[in-house]
PDB file of C-alpha atoms in Angstrom:
ATOM      1  CA  MET A 289       0.055   0.029  -0.062  1.00  0.00           C
ATOM      2  CA  GLN A 290       1.270   3.463  -0.911  1.00  0.00           C
ATOM      3  CA  LYS A 291       2.439   5.416   2.132  1.00  0.00           C
ATOM      4  CA  THR A 292       4.273   8.278   0.420  1.00  0.00           C
ATOM      5  CA  ALA A 293       2.815  11.426  -1.079  1.00  0.00           C
ATOM      6  CA  THR A 294       4.515  12.966  -4.078  1.00  0.00           C
ATOM      7  CA  VAL A 295       3.641  16.233  -5.712  1.00  0.00           C
ATOM      8  CA  ALA A 296       4.324  17.284  -9.398  1.00  0.00           C
ATOM      9  CA  VAL A 297       4.284  21.078  -9.239  1.00  0.00           C
ATOM     10  CA  ILE A 298       3.598  22.545 -12.743  1.00  0.00           C
ATOM     11  CA  ASN A 299       3.870  26.174 -13.503  1.00  0.00           C
ATOM     12  CA  SER A 300       2.132  28.344 -16.110  1.00  0.00           C
ATOM     13  CA  GLU A 301       4.813  27.429 -18.670  1.00  0.00           C
ATOM     14  CA  GLN A 302       4.084  23.681 -18.218  1.00  0.00           C
ATOM     15  CA  LYS A 303       7.496  23.206 -16.563  1.00  0.00           C
ATOM     16  CA  LEU A 304       8.019  20.842 -13.545  1.00  0.00           C
ATOM     17  CA  LEU A 305       9.489  21.846 -10.206  1.00  0.00           C
ATOM     18  CA  LEU A 306      12.522  19.704  -9.215  1.00  0.00           C
ATOM     19  CA  LEU A 307      14.257  20.010  -5.777  1.00  0.00           C
ATOM     20  CA  ARG A 308      17.896  19.085  -5.308  1.00  0.00           C
ATOM     21  CA  ARG A 309      18.442  17.040  -2.130  1.00  0.00           C
ATOM     22  CA  GLY A 310      21.153  18.781  -0.002  1.00  0.00           C
ATOM     23  CA  ASN A 311      24.341  17.122   1.090  1.00  0.00           C
ATOM     24  CA  SER A 312      22.841  16.480   4.512  1.00  0.00           C
ATOM     25  CA  ALA A 313      19.686  14.820   3.151  1.00  0.00           C
ATOM     26  CA  PRO A 314      19.318  11.331   4.540  1.00  0.00           C
ATOM     27  CA  TRP A 315      18.403   9.836   1.220  1.00  0.00           C
ATOM     28  CA  MET A 316      19.990  10.426  -2.270  1.00  0.00           C
ATOM     29  CA  PRO A 317      21.966  13.704  -1.570  1.00  0.00           C
ATOM     30  CA  GLY A 318      22.696  15.704  -4.622  1.00  0.00           C
ATOM     31  CA  ARG A 319      19.902  14.257  -6.706  1.00  0.00           C
ATOM     32  CA  TYR A 320      16.730  15.966  -7.915  1.00  0.00           C
ATOM     33  CA  CYS A 321      13.300  14.866  -6.691  1.00  0.00           C
ATOM     34  CA  LEU A 322       9.702  16.023  -6.571  1.00  0.00           C
ATOM     35  CA  PRO A 323       8.261  17.463  -3.275  1.00  0.00           C
ATOM     36  CA  GLY A 324       6.908  14.676  -1.115  1.00  0.00           C
ATOM     37  CA  GLY A 325       7.613  12.224   1.681  1.00  0.00           C
ATOM     38  CA  HIS A 326       5.983   9.790   4.111  1.00  0.00           C
ATOM     39  CA  ALA A 327       2.434  10.162   5.245  1.00  0.00           C
ATOM     40  CA  GLU A 328       1.976  10.352   9.016  1.00  0.00           C
ATOM     41  CA  PRO A 329      -0.010   7.536  10.519  1.00  0.00           C
ATOM     42  CA  ASN A 330      -3.666   7.688   9.548  1.00  0.00           C
ATOM     43  CA  GLU A 331      -2.923  10.730   7.288  1.00  0.00           C
ATOM     44  CA  ASP A 332      -4.835  10.986   4.065  1.00  0.00           C
ATOM     45  CA  LEU A 333      -2.383  11.013   1.149  1.00  0.00           C
ATOM     46  CA  ALA A 334      -3.693  14.225  -0.385  1.00  0.00           C
ATOM     47  CA  TYR A 335      -3.302  15.909   3.028  1.00  0.00           C
ATOM     48  CA  ALA A 336       0.236  14.511   3.264  1.00  0.00           C
ATOM     49  CA  ALA A 337       1.036  15.788  -0.208  1.00  0.00           C
ATOM     50  CA  SER A 338      -0.179  19.243   0.738  1.00  0.00           C
ATOM     51  CA  ARG A 339       1.847  19.227   3.979  1.00  0.00           C
ATOM     52  CA  GLU A 340       5.028  17.986   2.237  1.00  0.00           C
ATOM     53  CA  LEU A 341       4.660  20.608  -0.450  1.00  0.00           C
ATOM     54  CA  SER A 342       4.390  23.387   2.142  1.00  0.00           C
ATOM     55  CA  GLU A 343       7.303  21.966   4.213  1.00  0.00           C
ATOM     56  CA  GLU A 344       9.667  21.344   1.401  1.00  0.00           C
ATOM     57  CA  ALA A 345       8.942  24.107  -1.169  1.00  0.00           C
ATOM     58  CA  GLY A 346       7.034  26.703   0.858  1.00  0.00           C
ATOM     59  CA  ILE A 347       4.014  26.358  -1.509  1.00  0.00           C
ATOM     60  CA  SER A 348       0.448  26.406  -0.013  1.00  0.00           C
ATOM     61  CA  TYR A 349      -1.992  24.270  -1.991  1.00  0.00           C
ATOM     62  CA  SER A 350      -5.486  23.160  -1.151  1.00  0.00           C
ATOM     63  CA  VAL A 351      -6.147  19.486  -1.430  1.00  0.00           C
ATOM     64  CA  ASP A 352      -9.377  20.273  -3.238  1.00  0.00           C
ATOM     65  CA  GLU A 353      -7.272  21.772  -6.079  1.00  0.00           C
ATOM     66  CA  PHE A 354      -5.033  18.730  -6.535  1.00  0.00           C
ATOM     67  CA  LYS A 355      -5.464  16.495  -9.576  1.00  0.00           C
ATOM     68  CA  SER A 356      -4.169  13.063  -9.249  1.00  0.00           C
ATOM     69  CA  ILE A 357      -2.429  10.893 -11.884  1.00  0.00           C
ATOM     70  CA  ASN A 358      -1.499   7.251 -11.571  1.00  0.00           C
ATOM     71  CA  ILE A 359       2.072   6.305 -12.615  1.00  0.00           C
ATOM     72  CA  GLN A 360       2.824   2.721 -13.536  1.00  0.00           C
ATOM     73  CA  TYR A 361       6.487   1.785 -13.151  1.00  0.00           C
ATOM     74  CA  LYS A 362       8.382  -1.065 -15.091  1.00  0.00           C
ATOM     75  CA  ASN A 363       8.636  -3.268 -11.964  1.00  0.00           C
ATOM     76  CA  GLY A 364       4.737  -3.404 -11.734  1.00  0.00           C
ATOM     77  CA  TYR A 365       4.676  -0.922  -8.972  1.00  0.00           C
ATOM     78  CA  SER A 366       2.161   1.931  -9.353  1.00  0.00           C
ATOM     79  CA  LYS A 367       1.363   5.019  -7.333  1.00  0.00           C
ATOM     80  CA  THR A 368      -0.681   8.190  -7.274  1.00  0.00           C
ATOM     81  CA  VAL A 369       1.185  11.398  -7.792  1.00  0.00           C
ATOM     82  CA  TRP A 370      -0.718  14.680  -7.010  1.00  0.00           C
ATOM     83  CA  MET A 371      -0.472  17.611  -9.483  1.00  0.00           C
ATOM     84  CA  ALA A 372      -0.362  21.167  -8.327  1.00  0.00           C
ATOM     85  CA  ILE A 373      -0.768  23.857 -10.981  1.00  0.00           C
ATOM     86  CA  VAL A 374       0.705  27.128  -9.793  1.00  0.00           C
ATOM     87  CA  ASN A 375       0.790  30.598 -11.217  1.00  0.00           C
ATOM     88  CA  SER A 376       3.888  31.586  -9.201  1.00  0.00           C
ATOM     89  CA  ASP A 377       7.504  30.354  -9.524  1.00  0.00           C
ATOM     90  CA  LYS A 378       8.340  31.359  -5.901  1.00  0.00           C
ATOM     91  CA  VAL A 379       9.833  28.451  -3.938  1.00  0.00           C
ATOM     92  CA  VAL A 380      11.164  28.516  -0.400  1.00  0.00           C
ATOM     93  CA  LEU A 381      13.334  25.489   0.309  1.00  0.00           C
ATOM     94  CA  ASN A 382      13.577  23.781   3.631  1.00  0.00           C
ATOM     95  CA  TRP A 383      16.699  22.153   5.282  1.00  0.00           C
ATOM     96  CA  GLU A 384      16.410  19.044   3.131  1.00  0.00           C
ATOM     97  CA  HIS A 385      17.081  20.758  -0.264  1.00  0.00           C
ATOM     98  CA  ASP A 386      19.616  23.249  -1.388  1.00  0.00           C
ATOM     99  CA  ASP A 387      18.444  24.194  -4.966  1.00  0.00           C
ATOM    100  CA  TYR A 388      15.551  23.915  -7.271  1.00  0.00           C
ATOM    101  CA  LEU A 389      14.868  24.001 -10.997  1.00  0.00           C
ATOM    102  CA  TRP A 390      11.775  24.479 -13.277  1.00  0.00           C
ATOM    103  CA  VAL A 391      12.336  22.081 -16.235  1.00  0.00           C
ATOM    104  CA  SER A 392      10.781  20.681 -19.315  1.00  0.00           C
ATOM    105  CA  SER A 393      10.612  16.949 -19.927  1.00  0.00           C
ATOM    106  CA  ALA A 394      13.570  17.109 -22.289  1.00  0.00           C
ATOM    107  CA  GLU A 395      15.664  19.272 -19.846  1.00  0.00           C
ATOM    108  CA  SER A 396      15.006  16.735 -17.058  1.00  0.00           C
ATOM    109  CA  SER A 397      16.932  13.993 -19.084  1.00  0.00           C
ATOM    110  CA  THR A 398      20.175  15.719 -18.413  1.00  0.00           C
ATOM    111  CA  ILE A 399      19.666  16.016 -14.594  1.00  0.00           C
ATOM    112  CA  ASP A 400      20.737  13.474 -11.876  1.00  0.00           C
ATOM    113  CA  LEU A 401      17.346  12.268 -10.698  1.00  0.00           C
ATOM    114  CA  VAL A 402      16.184  10.022  -7.884  1.00  0.00           C
ATOM    115  CA  PRO A 403      15.253   6.495  -9.104  1.00  0.00           C
ATOM    116  CA  GLY A 404      11.850   6.206 -10.799  1.00  0.00           C
ATOM    117  CA  LEU A 405      11.452   9.990 -11.417  1.00  0.00           C
ATOM    118  CA  SER A 406      12.141   9.799 -15.179  1.00  0.00           C
ATOM    119  CA  THR A 407       9.194   7.478 -15.447  1.00  0.00           C
ATOM    120  CA  THR A 408       6.972   9.915 -13.629  1.00  0.00           C
ATOM    121  CA  ILE A 409       8.115  12.867 -15.762  1.00  0.00           C
ATOM    122  CA  LYS A 410       7.584  10.875 -19.051  1.00  0.00           C
ATOM    123  CA  THR A 411       4.035   9.924 -17.997  1.00  0.00           C
ATOM    124  CA  LEU A 412       3.319  13.623 -17.127  1.00  0.00           C
ATOM    125  CA  ALA A 413       4.738  14.634 -20.580  1.00  0.00           C
ATOM    126  CA  ASP A 414       2.895  11.878 -22.434  1.00  0.00           C
ATOM    127  CA  ARG A 415      -0.391  13.021 -20.819  1.00  0.00           C
ATOM    128  CA  GLY A 416       0.161  16.665 -21.925  1.00  0.00           C
ATOM    129  CA  HIS A 417       0.840  18.036 -18.345  1.00  0.00           C
ATOM    130  CA  VAL A 418       4.496  18.883 -18.873  1.00  0.00           C
ATOM    131  CA  ILE A 419       6.251  20.190 -21.999  1.00  0.00           C
TER     132      ILE A 419
END
């Protein structure tokens, strides 16, 4: 059962927000990821997505505004990713991240991503959410 919440933040130019995990990050330091993390016990995944987005990128987003997309990975695993469409490019990073980028699907192919993220980005692009 899925216990993590991941948010694909897409701006008005249809570019995706990627956060770089800082050197002190406990998992995959130096690689780029989407905002997200583990849900608290008994926490709804959409609320966890909203909380993680606020904590990691300083972006407030109502759970009612999220759109969800199911991502299917090669190993048979699938998960829901929450999409947040934003009008501002303003990001305020927390301790876990030290940089961020707004990227197109093509631009993401040259970046050191966490495992599985390229599949998520390809799915978002194939469905017309990211250029």
